[in-house]
Coordinates of C-alpha atoms in Angstrom, one line a residue:
M1192 CA -3.4 1.4 -7.0
S1193 CA -5.2 4.7 -7.8
D1194 CA -6.7 5.5 -4.4
E1195 CA -9.0 8.4 -4.9
R1196 CA -10.7 8.1 -1.5
R1197 CA -9.6 9.9 1.6
N1198 CA -8.8 7.3 4.2
R1199 CA -10.7 7.2 7.4
R1200 CA -8.7 8.1 10.5
S1201 CA -8.2 5.3 13.0
T1202 CA -5.2 6.9 14.7
P1203 CA -5.7 9.4 17.5
S1204 CA -6.3 13.1 16.7
N1205 CA -6.0 16.3 18.7
G1206 CA -9.7 16.1 19.4
R1207 CA -9.4 13.0 21.5
P1208 CA -9.5 13.3 25.3
R1209 CA -6.3 13.7 27.2
G1210 CA -5.3 11.5 30.1
A1211 CA -4.0 12.5 33.5
Q1212 CA -0.4 12.6 32.3
G1213 CA 0.0 16.3 32.7
S1214 CA -1.2 17.2 29.2
A1215 CA -2.3 20.6 30.5
E1216 CA 1.4 21.5 30.2
G1217 CA 1.1 20.9 26.5
H1218 CA 3.1 21.7 23.4
R1219 CA 1.6 25.2 23.3
G1220 CA 2.6 27.1 26.5
G1221 CA 3.6 24.1 28.6
Q1222 CA 6.9 24.0 30.5
R1223 CA 9.7 22.1 29.0
G1224 CA 12.9 20.9 30.5
P1225 CA 16.0 22.9 29.7
G1226 CA 18.5 21.6 27.1
R1227 CA 16.3 18.8 25.9
T1228 CA 17.6 17.2 22.7
V1229 CA 16.6 14.4 20.5
Q1230 CA 18.8 12.3 18.1
P1231 CA 18.0 13.4 14.5
A1232 CA 16.9 10.0 13.3
R1233 CA 14.4 9.7 16.1
R1234 CA 13.2 13.2 15.5
V1235 CA 12.5 12.4 11.9
A1236 CA 10.7 9.2 12.7
Y1237 CA 8.5 10.9 15.3
D1238 CA 7.6 13.8 12.9
V1239 CA 6.6 11.3 10.3
L1240 CA 4.5 9.4 12.8
R1241 CA 2.8 12.6 13.7
A1242 CA 2.1 13.4 10.1
V1243 CA 0.5 10.0 9.6
S1244 CA -1.6 10.4 12.7
E1245 CA -2.7 14.0 12.2
T1246 CA -3.0 14.5 8.5
D1247 CA -3.5 10.9 7.1
A1248 CA -0.1 11.2 5.4
Y1249 CA 1.5 8.1 3.9
A1250 CA 4.9 7.4 5.4
N1251 CA 6.4 6.3 2.1
L1252 CA 5.7 9.8 0.7
V1253 CA 6.6 11.9 3.8
L1254 CA 9.7 10.0 5.0
P1255 CA 12.1 10.6 2.0
S1256 CA 11.6 14.4 2.1
A1257 CA 11.9 14.4 5.9
I1258 CA 15.2 12.6 5.7
A1259 CA 16.5 14.9 3.0
E1260 CA 15.4 18.0 4.9
A1261 CA 17.1 16.8 8.0
R1262 CA 20.2 15.9 6.0
L1263 CA 20.6 12.6 7.8
T1264 CA 23.6 10.5 7.2
P1265 CA 23.0 7.1 5.5
Q1266 CA 23.2 5.4 8.8
D1267 CA 20.7 7.8 10.5
A1268 CA 18.5 7.6 7.4
A1269 CA 18.4 3.8 7.8
L1270 CA 17.6 4.1 11.5
A1271 CA 14.8 6.6 10.8
T1272 CA 13.3 4.3 8.2
E1273 CA 13.4 1.3 10.5
L1274 CA 11.9 3.2 13.4
T1275 CA 9.1 4.7 11.2
Y1276 CA 8.0 1.6 9.4
G1277 CA 8.6 -0.8 12.3
T1278 CA 6.4 1.3 14.5
L1279 CA 3.6 1.7 12.0
R1280 CA 3.5 -2.0 11.2
R1281 CA 3.0 -3.1 14.7
L1282 CA 0.9 -0.2 15.9
G1283 CA -2.1 -2.2 17.1
T1284 CA 0.2 -4.5 19.1
Y1285 CA 2.1 -1.6 20.6
D1286 CA -1.1 0.2 21.5
A1287 CA -2.3 -2.9 23.4
I1288 CA 1.0 -3.0 25.4
I1289 CA 0.9 0.7 26.1
A1290 CA -2.7 0.5 27.3
S1291 CA -1.7 -2.4 29.6
A1292 CA 1.3 -0.6 31.0
A1293 CA -0.5 2.7 31.4
D1294 CA -3.6 1.1 32.8
R1295 CA -5.8 3.2 30.5
A1296 CA -7.1 3.0 26.9
T1297 CA -4.9 4.7 24.3
D1298 CA -7.7 7.1 23.3
G1299 CA -7.2 8.6 26.8
I1300 CA -3.6 9.5 26.0
D1301 CA -2.6 12.7 24.3
P1302 CA -1.9 11.9 20.6
A1303 CA 1.5 13.5 20.6
V1304 CA 2.5 11.6 23.7
L1305 CA 1.1 8.3 22.3
D1306 CA 3.1 8.6 19.1
A1307 CA 6.3 9.0 21.2
L1308 CA 5.4 6.0 23.3
R1309 CA 4.8 3.9 20.2
L1310 CA 8.1 4.9 18.9
A1311 CA 9.8 4.0 22.2
V1312 CA 8.0 0.6 22.5
H1313 CA 9.2 -0.4 19.1
Q1314 CA 12.8 0.4 20.1
L1315 CA 12.5 -1.4 23.4
L1316 CA 10.8 -4.6 22.2
A1317 CA 11.8 -5.0 18.6
T1318 CA 15.3 -3.5 18.0
R1319 CA 18.7 -3.6 19.5
V1320 CA 18.6 0.0 20.6
A1321 CA 19.8 0.3 24.2
S1322 CA 16.8 0.6 26.6
H1323 CA 18.2 3.7 28.4
A1324 CA 18.6 5.5 25.0
A1325 CA 15.1 4.6 23.9
V1326 CA 13.5 5.7 27.1
N1327 CA 15.6 8.9 27.6
E1328 CA 15.1 10.1 24.0
S1329 CA 11.4 9.4 24.0
V1330 CA 10.9 11.2 27.3
N1331 CA 12.8 14.1 25.9
L1332 CA 10.5 14.1 22.9
V1333 CA 7.5 14.2 25.1
A1334 CA 8.9 17.0 27.2
I1335 CA 9.6 19.0 24.1
E1336 CA 6.2 18.4 22.6
S1337 CA 3.9 18.2 25.6
G1338 CA 5.7 19.4 28.7
R1339 CA 7.1 18.1 32.0
G1340 CA 3.9 16.5 33.3
A1341 CA 3.5 14.5 30.2
S1342 CA 7.1 13.5 30.2
S1343 CA 6.8 12.1 33.7
F1344 CA 3.8 10.0 32.7
A1345 CA 5.7 8.7 29.6
N1346 CA 8.8 7.9 31.7
A1347 CA 6.6 5.9 34.2
V1348 CA 4.9 3.9 31.4
L1349 CA 8.2 3.2 29.6
R1350 CA 9.9 2.1 32.8
R1351 CA 7.1 -0.4 33.4
I1352 CA 7.6 -1.8 29.9
T1353 CA 11.3 -2.2 30.4
R1354 CA 10.8 -4.5 33.3
D1355 CA 9.6 -7.4 31.1
S1356 CA 10.7 -8.9 27.9
A1357 CA 8.9 -8.7 24.5
E1358 CA 7.8 -12.3 24.9
T1359 CA 6.2 -11.6 28.3
W1360 CA 4.4 -8.5 27.0
Q1361 CA 3.1 -10.5 24.0
E1362 CA 1.8 -13.3 26.2
R1363 CA 0.2 -10.7 28.5
I1364 CA -1.8 -8.9 25.8
E1365 CA -2.8 -12.2 24.1
E1366 CA -4.3 -13.4 27.4
Q1367 CA -6.8 -10.6 27.0
A1368 CA -7.9 -11.7 23.5
R1369 CA -11.5 -12.9 23.2
S1370 CA -11.0 -15.2 20.2
D1371 CA -8.3 -17.0 18.3
D1372 CA -8.5 -14.4 15.6
E1373 CA -8.0 -11.6 18.2
R1374 CA -4.9 -13.4 19.5
L1375 CA -3.6 -13.7 15.9
A1376 CA -4.3 -10.0 15.3
L1377 CA -2.2 -9.1 18.4
R1378 CA 0.6 -11.5 17.4
S1379 CA 0.7 -10.5 13.7
A1380 CA -0.2 -6.8 14.0
H1381 CA -3.1 -7.0 11.6
P1382 CA -6.7 -6.0 12.3
V1383 CA -9.1 -9.0 12.7
W1384 CA -11.2 -8.1 9.7
V1385 CA -8.0 -8.0 7.5
I1386 CA -6.9 -11.4 8.8
R1387 CA -10.3 -12.8 7.9
A1388 CA -10.3 -11.3 4.4
L1389 CA -6.8 -12.6 3.7
R1390 CA -7.8 -16.0 5.0
R1391 CA -10.8 -16.1 2.6
A1392 CA -8.7 -15.0 -0.3
L1393 CA -6.1 -17.7 0.3
A1394 CA -8.8 -20.3 0.8
A1395 CA -10.2 -19.4 -2.6
E1396 CA -7.0 -20.9 -4.0
G1397 CA -7.0 -23.8 -1.6
R1398 CA -4.0 -22.3 0.3
D1399 CA -5.5 -21.1 3.5
T1400 CA -2.6 -22.8 5.4
E1401 CA -0.3 -20.0 4.0
L1402 CA -2.0 -17.3 6.2
D1403 CA 0.8 -17.2 8.7
A1404 CA 3.4 -16.8 6.0
L1405 CA 1.4 -14.0 4.4
L1406 CA 1.0 -12.1 7.6
E1407 CA 4.8 -12.5 8.3
A1408 CA 5.6 -11.2 4.8
D1409 CA 3.4 -8.2 5.4
N1410 CA 5.5 -7.3 8.3
A1411 CA 8.9 -7.7 6.5
S1412 CA 10.7 -4.7 5.0
P1413 CA 10.3 -5.0 1.2
D1414 CA 13.2 -4.7 -1.1
V1415 CA 13.2 -1.7 -3.4
T1416 CA 12.4 -2.8 -6.9
L1417 CA 13.2 -0.7 -10.0
V1418 CA 11.7 -0.8 -13.5
A1419 CA 13.7 -0.1 -16.7
L1420 CA 11.3 1.4 -19.2
P1421 CA 11.6 -0.9 -22.3
G1422 CA 13.4 0.7 -25.2
L1423 CA 14.6 3.6 -23.0
A1424 CA 16.7 1.8 -20.3
E1425 CA 18.2 -1.6 -19.6
P1426 CA 17.6 -3.5 -16.4
G1427 CA 20.5 -3.6 -14.0
E1428 CA 21.6 -6.3 -11.7
P1429 CA 20.4 -8.3 -9.9
R1430 CA 17.5 -9.1 -12.1
L1431 CA 14.3 -10.2 -10.6
P1432 CA 12.7 -13.6 -11.4
Y1433 CA 9.5 -12.6 -13.2
A1434 CA 9.1 -9.2 -14.9
P1435 CA 11.7 -8.7 -17.7
T1436 CA 11.8 -5.0 -16.9
A1437 CA 12.5 -5.5 -13.1
Y1438 CA 15.6 -5.5 -11.1
A1439 CA 16.6 -4.9 -7.5
S1440 CA 17.9 -1.5 -6.3
P1441 CA 21.7 -1.7 -5.8
G1442 CA 21.3 0.0 -2.4
G1443 CA 21.4 3.5 -1.1
D1444 CA 18.8 6.1 -2.1
P1445 CA 16.9 4.8 -5.1
R1446 CA 16.1 8.3 -6.1
L1447 CA 19.7 8.7 -7.3
S1448 CA 19.2 6.0 -9.8
V1449 CA 15.9 7.5 -11.0
E1450 CA 17.4 11.0 -11.3
A1451 CA 20.5 9.7 -13.1
S1452 CA 18.3 7.9 -15.7
G1453 CA 16.2 11.0 -16.4
G1454 CA 13.1 9.0 -15.3
T1455 CA 13.6 6.0 -17.6
V1456 CA 14.3 4.0 -14.5
R1457 CA 11.7 4.2 -11.8
V1458 CA 10.8 2.6 -8.5
Q1459 CA 8.0 0.1 -9.1
D1460 CA 6.9 -3.2 -7.5
E1461 CA 7.5 -6.2 -9.7
G1462 CA 3.9 -7.3 -9.4
S1463 CA 2.8 -3.9 -10.7
Q1464 CA 5.1 -4.3 -13.7
L1465 CA 3.8 -7.8 -14.4
V1466 CA 0.1 -6.8 -14.7
A1467 CA 0.9 -4.0 -17.1
L1468 CA 3.1 -6.2 -19.2
A1469 CA 0.4 -8.9 -19.2
L1470 CA -2.1 -6.5 -20.8
A1471 CA 0.5 -5.5 -23.4
G1472 CA 1.5 -9.1 -24.1
V1473 CA -1.8 -10.9 -24.0
S1474 CA -2.3 -10.6 -27.8
P1475 CA -0.2 -9.3 -30.7
I1476 CA -0.1 -5.6 -30.9
A1477 CA -1.1 -3.9 -34.1
A1478 CA 0.3 -0.5 -35.1
G1479 CA -2.2 2.2 -34.5
E1480 CA -4.0 0.6 -31.6
R1481 CA -5.6 3.0 -29.1
W1482 CA -4.8 2.3 -25.4
L1483 CA -6.2 3.9 -22.3
D1484 CA -5.1 4.0 -18.6
L1485 CA -8.3 4.9 -17.0
C1486 CA -7.2 5.4 -13.4
A1487 CA -3.6 6.3 -14.0
G1488 CA -2.3 8.0 -10.8
P1489 CA 0.4 8.1 -9.8
G1490 CA 1.7 7.0 -13.2
G1491 CA 4.0 4.0 -12.7
K1492 CA 2.0 1.6 -14.9
T1493 CA 1.2 4.5 -17.3
A1494 CA 4.9 5.1 -17.9
L1495 CA 5.6 1.4 -18.6
L1496 CA 2.7 1.2 -21.0
A1497 CA 3.8 4.4 -22.7
A1498 CA 7.3 3.0 -23.3
I1499 CA 5.8 -0.1 -24.9
A1500 CA 3.3 2.1 -26.9
L1501 CA 6.3 4.1 -28.2
Q1502 CA 8.0 0.9 -29.5
E1503 CA 4.8 -0.5 -31.0
D1504 CA 3.5 2.7 -32.7
V1505 CA 0.4 2.7 -30.4
I1506 CA -1.6 5.8 -29.2
L1507 CA -1.9 5.9 -25.5
E1508 CA -4.1 8.2 -23.4
A1509 CA -4.3 8.4 -19.6
N1510 CA -6.9 9.7 -17.2
E1511 CA -6.7 10.6 -13.5
V1512 CA -9.6 12.4 -11.7
V1513 CA -7.5 13.8 -8.9
P1514 CA -5.5 16.9 -10.1
V1515 CA -2.6 16.3 -7.8
R1516 CA -2.2 12.7 -9.0
A1517 CA -2.7 13.8 -12.6
R1518 CA 0.3 16.0 -12.2
L1519 CA 2.2 12.9 -11.0
V1520 CA 1.2 11.0 -14.1
R1521 CA 2.4 13.8 -16.3
K1522 CA 5.7 13.9 -14.4
A1523 CA 6.1 10.1 -14.8
L1524 CA 5.6 10.4 -18.5
R1525 CA 8.3 13.1 -19.1
A1526 CA 10.9 10.4 -19.7
V1527 CA 8.9 8.9 -22.6
P1528 CA 9.2 10.8 -25.9
G1529 CA 6.1 12.1 -27.5
E1530 CA 2.8 13.6 -26.4
I1531 CA 0.5 11.6 -24.2
V1532 CA -2.8 13.2 -23.3
V1533 CA -3.7 13.0 -19.6
H1534 CA -7.3 13.7 -18.9
E1535 CA -8.7 14.8 -15.5
Q1536 CA -12.2 13.3 -15.6
D1537 CA -14.3 10.9 -13.7
G1538 CA -13.2 7.6 -15.3
R1539 CA -16.8 6.5 -15.6
E1540 CA -17.8 9.6 -17.6
L1541 CA -14.7 9.5 -19.8
A1542 CA -15.2 5.9 -20.7
A1543 CA -18.9 6.5 -21.4
S1544 CA -18.1 9.3 -23.8
R1545 CA -15.6 7.1 -25.7
A1546 CA -17.8 4.0 -26.4
G1547 CA -16.1 1.4 -28.7
E1548 CA -12.9 3.4 -29.2
F1549 CA -10.1 1.5 -27.3
D1550 CA -8.2 -1.7 -28.0
R1551 CA -6.7 -2.1 -24.6
I1552 CA -7.7 -0.4 -21.3
L1553 CA -6.1 -0.6 -17.9
V1554 CA -8.5 -0.2 -15.0
D1555 CA -6.2 0.0 -12.0
A1556 CA -9.1 0.6 -9.7
P1557 CA -9.2 2.5 -6.5
C1558 CA -9.1 -0.1 -3.7
T1559 CA -8.3 -0.8 -0.1
G1560 CA -4.6 -1.4 -0.8
L1561 CA -4.5 -4.5 1.4
G1562 CA -2.0 -6.0 -1.1
A1563 CA 0.6 -3.4 -0.3
L1564 CA 0.7 -3.4 3.5
R1565 CA 4.5 -4.1 3.3
R1566 CA 5.0 -0.7 1.7
R1567 CA 2.1 1.2 3.4
P1568 CA 1.9 -0.4 6.8
E1569 CA -0.3 2.4 8.2
A1570 CA -3.1 1.5 5.8
R1571 CA -4.0 -1.6 7.8
W1572 CA -5.0 0.6 10.7
R1573 CA -6.9 3.2 8.6
K1574 CA -9.1 0.9 6.5
S1575 CA -12.3 -0.8 7.6
P1576 CA -14.9 -3.1 6.1
A1577 CA -16.9 0.0 5.4
D1578 CA -14.2 1.1 2.9
V1579 CA -14.8 -2.2 0.9
A1580 CA -18.5 -1.5 0.8
E1581 CA -17.9 2.0 -0.4
L1582 CA -15.3 1.0 -3.1
V1583 CA -17.0 -2.0 -4.7
P1584 CA -19.8 -0.1 -6.4
L1585 CA -17.2 2.3 -7.8
Q1586 CA -15.0 -0.6 -9.0
V1587 CA -18.0 -2.2 -10.7
E1588 CA -19.0 1.1 -12.4
L1589 CA -15.4 1.7 -13.6
L1590 CA -15.0 -1.7 -15.0
S1591 CA -18.5 -1.7 -16.7
A1592 CA -17.8 1.6 -18.3
A1593 CA -14.3 0.5 -19.5
L1594 CA -15.8 -2.6 -21.2
D1595 CA -18.3 -0.4 -23.1
A1596 CA -15.3 1.7 -24.2
L1597 CA -13.7 -1.3 -25.9
A1598 CA -13.6 -1.7 -29.6
P1599 CA -14.7 -5.2 -30.8
G1600 CA -11.9 -7.6 -29.8
G1601 CA -10.5 -5.1 -27.3
I1602 CA -9.2 -6.1 -23.9
V1603 CA -9.6 -4.6 -20.4
A1604 CA -7.1 -5.4 -17.6
Y1605 CA -8.9 -5.1 -14.3
V1606 CA -6.3 -4.6 -11.6
T1607 CA -6.4 -4.1 -7.8
C1608 CA -3.6 -3.9 -5.3
S1609 CA -5.9 -5.9 -3.0
P1610 CA -6.6 -9.6 -2.7
H1611 CA -10.0 -9.0 -1.0
L1612 CA -12.5 -11.2 -2.8
A1613 CA -15.2 -8.5 -2.9
E1614 CA -12.8 -6.2 -4.7
T1615 CA -11.4 -8.9 -7.1
T1616 CA -13.4 -11.8 -8.3
G1617 CA -16.6 -10.4 -6.8
V1618 CA -16.4 -7.3 -9.0
V1619 CA -15.6 -9.3 -12.1
Q1620 CA -18.5 -11.7 -11.5
E1621 CA -20.9 -8.8 -10.8
V1622 CA -19.9 -7.0 -14.0
L1623 CA -20.1 -10.1 -16.2
R1624 CA -23.5 -11.0 -14.9
G1625 CA -26.0 -10.7 -17.8
R1626 CA -23.4 -9.6 -20.4
T1627 CA -23.0 -11.8 -23.4
D1628 CA -20.4 -9.7 -25.2
I1629 CA -17.5 -10.3 -22.8
V1630 CA -15.2 -13.3 -22.4
E1631 CA -12.7 -13.8 -19.6
L1632 CA -9.2 -14.6 -20.8
D1633 CA -6.6 -16.6 -18.9
A1634 CA -4.7 -13.9 -16.9
R1635 CA -2.5 -16.6 -15.4
A1636 CA -1.3 -17.6 -18.8
A1637 CA -0.8 -14.0 -19.8
I1638 CA 1.5 -13.4 -16.8
A1639 CA 3.3 -16.7 -17.4
D1640 CA 4.0 -15.7 -21.0
V1641 CA 5.7 -12.4 -20.1
S1642 CA 7.5 -13.9 -17.0
R1643 CA 11.2 -14.6 -17.2
S1644 CA 10.8 -17.8 -15.2
P1645 CA 8.0 -20.2 -14.2
I1646 CA 5.6 -18.5 -11.8
D1647 CA 3.3 -20.4 -9.4
L1648 CA -0.2 -19.0 -9.9
A1649 CA -2.9 -21.1 -8.2
T1650 CA -6.0 -22.3 -10.1
E1651 CA -7.8 -24.4 -7.4
G1652 CA -11.1 -23.1 -6.1
R1653 CA -11.5 -20.2 -8.6
S1654 CA -14.7 -21.6 -10.1
G1655 CA -13.5 -21.4 -13.7
S1656 CA -12.2 -17.9 -13.3
G1657 CA -9.0 -17.1 -15.3
S1658 CA -7.9 -14.4 -12.9
A1659 CA -4.5 -14.2 -11.4
Q1660 CA -3.5 -13.3 -7.8
L1661 CA 0.1 -12.5 -6.8
W1662 CA 1.2 -12.7 -3.2
P1663 CA 4.0 -11.2 -1.1
H1664 CA 4.9 -14.5 0.6
R1665 CA 4.9 -16.5 -2.6
H1666 CA 6.1 -14.2 -5.3
G1667 CA 7.9 -11.4 -3.3
T1668 CA 5.5 -8.9 -4.9
D1669 CA 2.6 -6.8 -3.7
A1670 CA -0.7 -8.8 -3.8
M1671 CA -1.8 -7.6 -7.2
F1672 CA -4.9 -9.0 -8.8
L1673 CA -5.4 -9.3 -12.5
A1674 CA -8.4 -10.2 -14.7
L1675 CA -8.4 -9.9 -18.5
L1676 CA -11.7 -9.3 -20.2
Q1677 CA -12.2 -9.3 -24.0
R1678 CA -15.1 -7.8 -25.9
S1679 CA -16.4 -10.1 -28.7
A1680 CA -15.4 -9.3 -32.2
A1681 CA -19.2 -9.2 -33.1
V1682 CA -20.4 -7.1 -30.2
I1683 CA -23.5 -8.5 -28.5
T1684 CA -25.0 -7.0 -25.3
T1685 CA -28.7 -7.9 -25.2
G1686 CA -28.9 -11.1 -27.4
K1687 CA -28.8 -9.2 -30.7
E1688 CA -26.0 -7.6 -32.6
D1689 CA -25.4 -3.8 -32.2

């Protein structure tokens, strides 16, 4: 997903009111206990949580460099990873428990203290970490960051939490829920609006009974998947069931595999690989075709398309409006021989200026990212329905512009890493309304054709749509959506030929 929007903050910031936990003895100028120390893995996890809270950082981008900078052992790196992602996944549930134990709303607790409490609650209720270690280390963290008064408050809250089991705390907070969906939100650690959106998306396939399995999959640690760029690298073992380019990481730091390959092996979700391969495989490729990746950042799908383009003598261009992400695209393309132009324009403007030029266009549209909550667990707490309302018009405009940039017979792949119906079939239906020059192809068949083994893609309830939806609980991939739209060979837009 090429997410060009800055996410709204839903985690506490330094501007929020402080509680009566002694926050006047804060990080700047407060008294700290002598000789306070924190185990390195917990320190790294805490620092990443603070970055997520304070700067809207994504843990999957911050954590690897934090681990490397701290020179953690493999064992400590694994612990830091579990503590970070586990805490972020269940943030809403942990906040409810903290509020109950502290007898105050979490927005009345100093943000630095709150992140330490969240980290401690995860250790106390969801890991095998000894209770005394979790409490002592977290209290030390608070003392170091916010002073003695705050550490006394944290100690009192955590001691209360240790008196009861995880099951008891879960029952206690669920008793306060005002609806079944609120209870499910506290149990599954998903906001209510996300639960409802996922339920509707599953119901569109006649599979709303799978909601619990999907929510559970969102909270599971995903395996690391690698892509071997075709013609430049060979997939390792074990192979994955669907994308012919995909295989599971052999373990350890996957960056080592990437570096050893010179970039011809990359970390990339299997679903992300499948949608790019489906665009390349949906029809025979003719030498000299012109392809465009319209929203290319950070470049994973671009690199895969570039490797195929190299094999097939195709001209590929890429575009990414955000300069930092455009640099990531160029970096991803270094492993592929040849020059590939990477534009830095608004995708709508670029497409409008290149009417009728391209044979295949990938529109990996900016979206809410609700399909990748396994990998970006903090996103569920940052997003809101307002983000959907803001993104849908942009998605419609990008897709409409891309269709106009197609040559006769050309194909657009509209992709989102979100199953939200407003961002997926809703966008496609809106764009196709009133157009007579576009036909929707069978994206399910296109994915099945490139898949190594049979893949279960639901057809029920899609009102004749040929779109495809992947799911974490069913396919082990991110929840990628794909629609394939082809421009007529004789281009007609208003009832008469151009």
